[in-house]
Short mmCIF file of C-alpha atoms in Angstrom, two decimals:
data_model
loop_
_atom_site.label_atom_id
_atom_site.label_comp_id
_atom_site.label_asym_id
_atom_site.label_seq_id
_atom_site.Cartn_x
_atom_site.Cartn_y
_atom_site.Cartn_z
CA UNK A 18 -48.36 47.80 -102.00
CA UNK A 19 -48.52 46.13 -105.35
CA UNK A 20 -51.78 44.33 -106.08
CA UNK A 21 -49.70 41.84 -108.08
CA UNK A 22 -47.82 40.82 -104.93
CA UNK A 23 -51.01 40.60 -102.88
CA UNK A 24 -53.02 38.82 -105.60
CA UNK A 25 -50.47 37.12 -107.88
CA UNK A 26 -53.20 35.27 -109.83
CA UNK A 27 -55.79 38.05 -109.48
CA UNK A 28 -58.57 38.36 -106.95
CA UNK A 29 -61.36 35.83 -106.62
CA UNK A 30 -64.43 36.41 -108.75
CA UNK A 31 -67.54 34.39 -108.10
CA UNK A 32 -67.99 32.34 -111.27
CA UNK A 33 -71.01 32.65 -113.53
CA UNK A 34 -70.25 29.17 -114.90
CA UNK A 35 -70.39 26.35 -112.35
CA UNK A 36 -70.91 23.61 -114.92
CA UNK A 37 -69.78 20.02 -114.45
CA UNK A 38 -66.76 20.75 -116.67
CA UNK A 39 -65.68 23.67 -114.46
CA UNK A 40 -66.20 21.61 -111.31
CA UNK A 41 -63.93 18.86 -112.69
CA UNK A 42 -61.24 21.51 -113.19
CA UNK A 43 -61.72 22.89 -109.67
CA UNK A 44 -61.62 19.42 -108.10
CA UNK A 45 -58.38 18.84 -110.00
CA UNK A 46 -56.98 21.98 -108.34
CA UNK A 47 -58.02 20.60 -104.93
CA UNK A 48 -56.31 17.30 -105.77
CA UNK A 49 -53.11 19.06 -106.89
CA UNK A 50 -52.68 21.50 -104.00
CA UNK A 51 -50.81 19.28 -101.51
CA UNK A 52 -48.10 18.41 -104.04
CA UNK A 53 -47.86 21.91 -105.49
CA UNK A 54 -47.66 23.60 -102.10
CA UNK A 55 -45.05 21.11 -100.86
CA UNK A 56 -43.02 21.63 -104.05
CA UNK A 57 -43.25 25.42 -103.64
CA UNK A 58 -41.72 25.17 -100.15
CA UNK A 59 -39.28 22.34 -100.91
CA UNK A 60 -35.66 23.07 -100.12
CA UNK A 61 -36.24 26.43 -98.44
CA UNK A 62 -34.02 27.30 -95.49
CA UNK A 63 -35.48 28.37 -92.14
CA UNK A 64 -34.59 31.97 -93.01
CA UNK A 65 -36.42 31.71 -96.33
CA UNK A 66 -39.46 30.06 -94.70
CA UNK A 67 -39.60 32.99 -92.30
CA UNK A 68 -39.51 35.55 -95.14
CA UNK A 69 -42.75 37.43 -95.87
CA UNK A 70 -44.04 36.93 -99.40
CA UNK A 71 -44.55 40.71 -99.59
CA UNK A 72 -43.91 43.70 -97.34
CA UNK A 73 -46.46 43.53 -94.53
CA UNK A 74 -47.54 40.04 -95.60
CA UNK A 75 -47.29 36.67 -93.98
CA UNK A 76 -44.16 34.58 -93.98
CA UNK A 77 -44.02 31.40 -96.07
CA UNK A 78 -44.46 29.51 -92.77
CA UNK A 79 -47.61 31.47 -91.94
CA UNK A 80 -48.99 31.04 -95.46
CA UNK A 81 -48.68 27.25 -95.24
CA UNK A 82 -50.25 27.14 -91.77
CA UNK A 83 -53.03 29.47 -93.00
CA UNK A 84 -53.83 27.16 -95.91
CA UNK A 85 -54.21 24.27 -93.45
CA UNK A 86 -56.46 26.35 -91.17
CA UNK A 87 -58.53 27.63 -94.06
CA UNK A 88 -58.99 24.29 -95.77
CA UNK A 89 -59.97 22.55 -92.52
CA UNK A 90 -62.64 25.25 -92.22
CA UNK A 91 -63.60 24.65 -95.86
CA UNK A 92 -64.18 20.96 -95.16
CA UNK A 93 -66.54 21.93 -92.34
CA UNK A 94 -68.32 24.45 -94.56
CA UNK A 95 -68.86 21.89 -97.33
CA UNK A 96 -70.22 19.36 -94.85
CA UNK A 97 -72.51 21.87 -93.16
CA UNK A 98 -73.95 22.94 -96.53
CA UNK A 99 -74.48 19.30 -97.50
CA UNK A 100 -76.18 18.25 -94.27
CA UNK A 101 -78.17 21.30 -93.12
CA UNK A 102 -80.63 23.67 -94.78
CA UNK A 103 -78.78 26.88 -95.66
CA UNK A 104 -76.66 26.94 -92.50
CA UNK A 105 -74.84 30.08 -91.45
CA UNK A 106 -71.15 29.27 -91.21
CA UNK A 107 -68.73 30.65 -88.66
CA UNK A 108 -66.08 33.08 -89.84
CA UNK A 109 -62.72 33.56 -88.17
CA UNK A 110 -60.07 36.28 -87.99
CA UNK A 111 -57.41 34.83 -90.31
CA UNK A 112 -54.75 37.38 -89.36
CA UNK A 113 -55.13 36.61 -85.67
CA UNK A 114 -54.95 32.87 -86.35
CA UNK A 115 -51.72 33.46 -88.31
CA UNK A 116 -50.13 34.95 -85.17
CA UNK A 117 -50.96 32.09 -82.79
CA UNK A 118 -48.20 29.90 -81.36
CA UNK A 119 -48.96 26.90 -83.56
CA UNK A 120 -47.89 28.90 -86.63
CA UNK A 121 -44.31 28.93 -85.36
CA UNK A 122 -43.79 25.17 -85.79
CA UNK A 123 -42.48 23.27 -88.78
CA UNK A 124 -44.77 23.95 -91.76
CA UNK A 125 -44.39 20.27 -92.68
CA UNK A 126 -47.01 19.54 -90.02
CA UNK A 127 -49.53 21.68 -91.89
CA UNK A 128 -48.49 20.16 -95.22
CA UNK A 129 -49.51 16.79 -93.73
CA UNK A 130 -52.84 18.25 -92.60
CA UNK A 131 -53.42 19.66 -96.09
CA UNK A 132 -52.62 16.29 -97.66
CA UNK A 133 -55.17 14.53 -95.45
CA UNK A 134 -57.87 17.16 -95.72
CA UNK A 135 -57.52 17.31 -99.50
CA UNK A 136 -57.75 13.53 -99.83
CA UNK A 137 -61.02 13.71 -97.89
CA UNK A 138 -62.22 16.77 -99.82
CA UNK A 139 -61.51 15.15 -103.17
CA UNK A 140 -63.43 12.01 -102.16
CA UNK A 141 -66.33 14.11 -100.88
CA UNK A 142 -66.47 16.34 -103.94
CA UNK A 143 -66.24 13.41 -106.36
CA UNK A 144 -69.28 11.84 -104.65
CA UNK A 145 -71.60 14.85 -105.03
CA UNK A 146 -74.63 15.04 -107.28
CA UNK A 147 -75.78 18.00 -109.33
CA UNK A 148 -78.28 18.81 -106.58
CA UNK A 149 -75.53 18.67 -103.94
CA UNK A 150 -73.47 21.29 -105.81
CA UNK A 151 -76.54 23.56 -105.83
CA UNK A 152 -76.99 23.39 -102.05
CA UNK A 153 -76.44 26.69 -100.26
CA UNK A 154 -74.99 28.09 -97.08
CA UNK A 155 -74.87 31.60 -95.68
CA UNK A 156 -71.53 33.31 -95.22
CA UNK A 157 -72.02 36.24 -92.80
CA UNK A 158 -69.58 38.45 -94.74
CA UNK A 159 -70.55 37.46 -98.30
CA UNK A 160 -74.13 36.21 -98.22
CA UNK A 161 -75.49 33.02 -99.73
CA UNK A 162 -73.12 30.77 -101.65
CA UNK A 163 -73.58 27.41 -103.32
CA UNK A 164 -71.37 24.39 -102.79
CA UNK A 165 -70.16 24.84 -106.40
CA UNK A 166 -69.18 28.45 -105.67
CA UNK A 167 -67.36 27.33 -102.53
CA UNK A 168 -65.47 24.80 -104.63
CA UNK A 169 -64.49 27.58 -107.06
CA UNK A 170 -63.31 29.72 -104.13
CA UNK A 171 -61.08 27.00 -102.71
CA UNK A 172 -59.70 26.16 -106.14
CA UNK A 173 -58.68 29.82 -106.41
CA UNK A 174 -57.44 29.88 -102.80
CA UNK A 175 -55.21 26.87 -103.46
CA UNK A 176 -53.55 28.53 -106.45
CA UNK A 177 -53.48 31.99 -104.82
CA UNK A 178 -51.37 30.99 -101.82
CA UNK A 179 -49.13 28.63 -103.78
CA UNK A 180 -48.40 31.57 -106.09
CA UNK A 181 -47.43 33.72 -103.08
CA UNK A 182 -44.59 31.28 -102.39
CA UNK A 183 -43.55 30.57 -105.98
CA UNK A 184 -43.55 34.28 -106.86
CA UNK A 185 -41.42 35.06 -103.79
CA UNK A 186 -38.97 32.32 -104.80
CA UNK A 187 -38.78 33.68 -108.34
CA UNK A 188 -38.27 37.28 -107.21
CA UNK A 189 -35.63 36.20 -104.67
CA UNK A 190 -33.81 33.80 -106.99
CA UNK A 191 -34.37 30.81 -104.70
#
């Protein structure tokens, strides 16, 4: 399997620079995701929505539902880190979630969830202080992360999954 198909914008790398300037850029990515993801899926037929973005990968439908699931979890992770002392967050089996019955419905439902969650996330992130961005949480699979690093991760995640769809469209001539 091509790494380019799996990671069309490259894999996530924890940033060494979490400056205010970088955080403004990442918050902008959070703000832009709902429109960019909706545009990436706009006009696709049911057959196209049910096409995997790569061999063995999720369908466009599953990708969109996954982004909603993941970013709802992100909201919880941000809030836990901001309100508790180095909480340990709960992980989940993304692949199993992508197979559940609610991932068979219209992806427009998840696009609405993403729009709402991102409006809340943007407002939350815009309200944070320097000290807030330094707060930490424990990810059982990764270890300690700061709120700023989590922001960087979800900025990347937003672009990563949008690129799965846009790259599929480009390769398929849609």
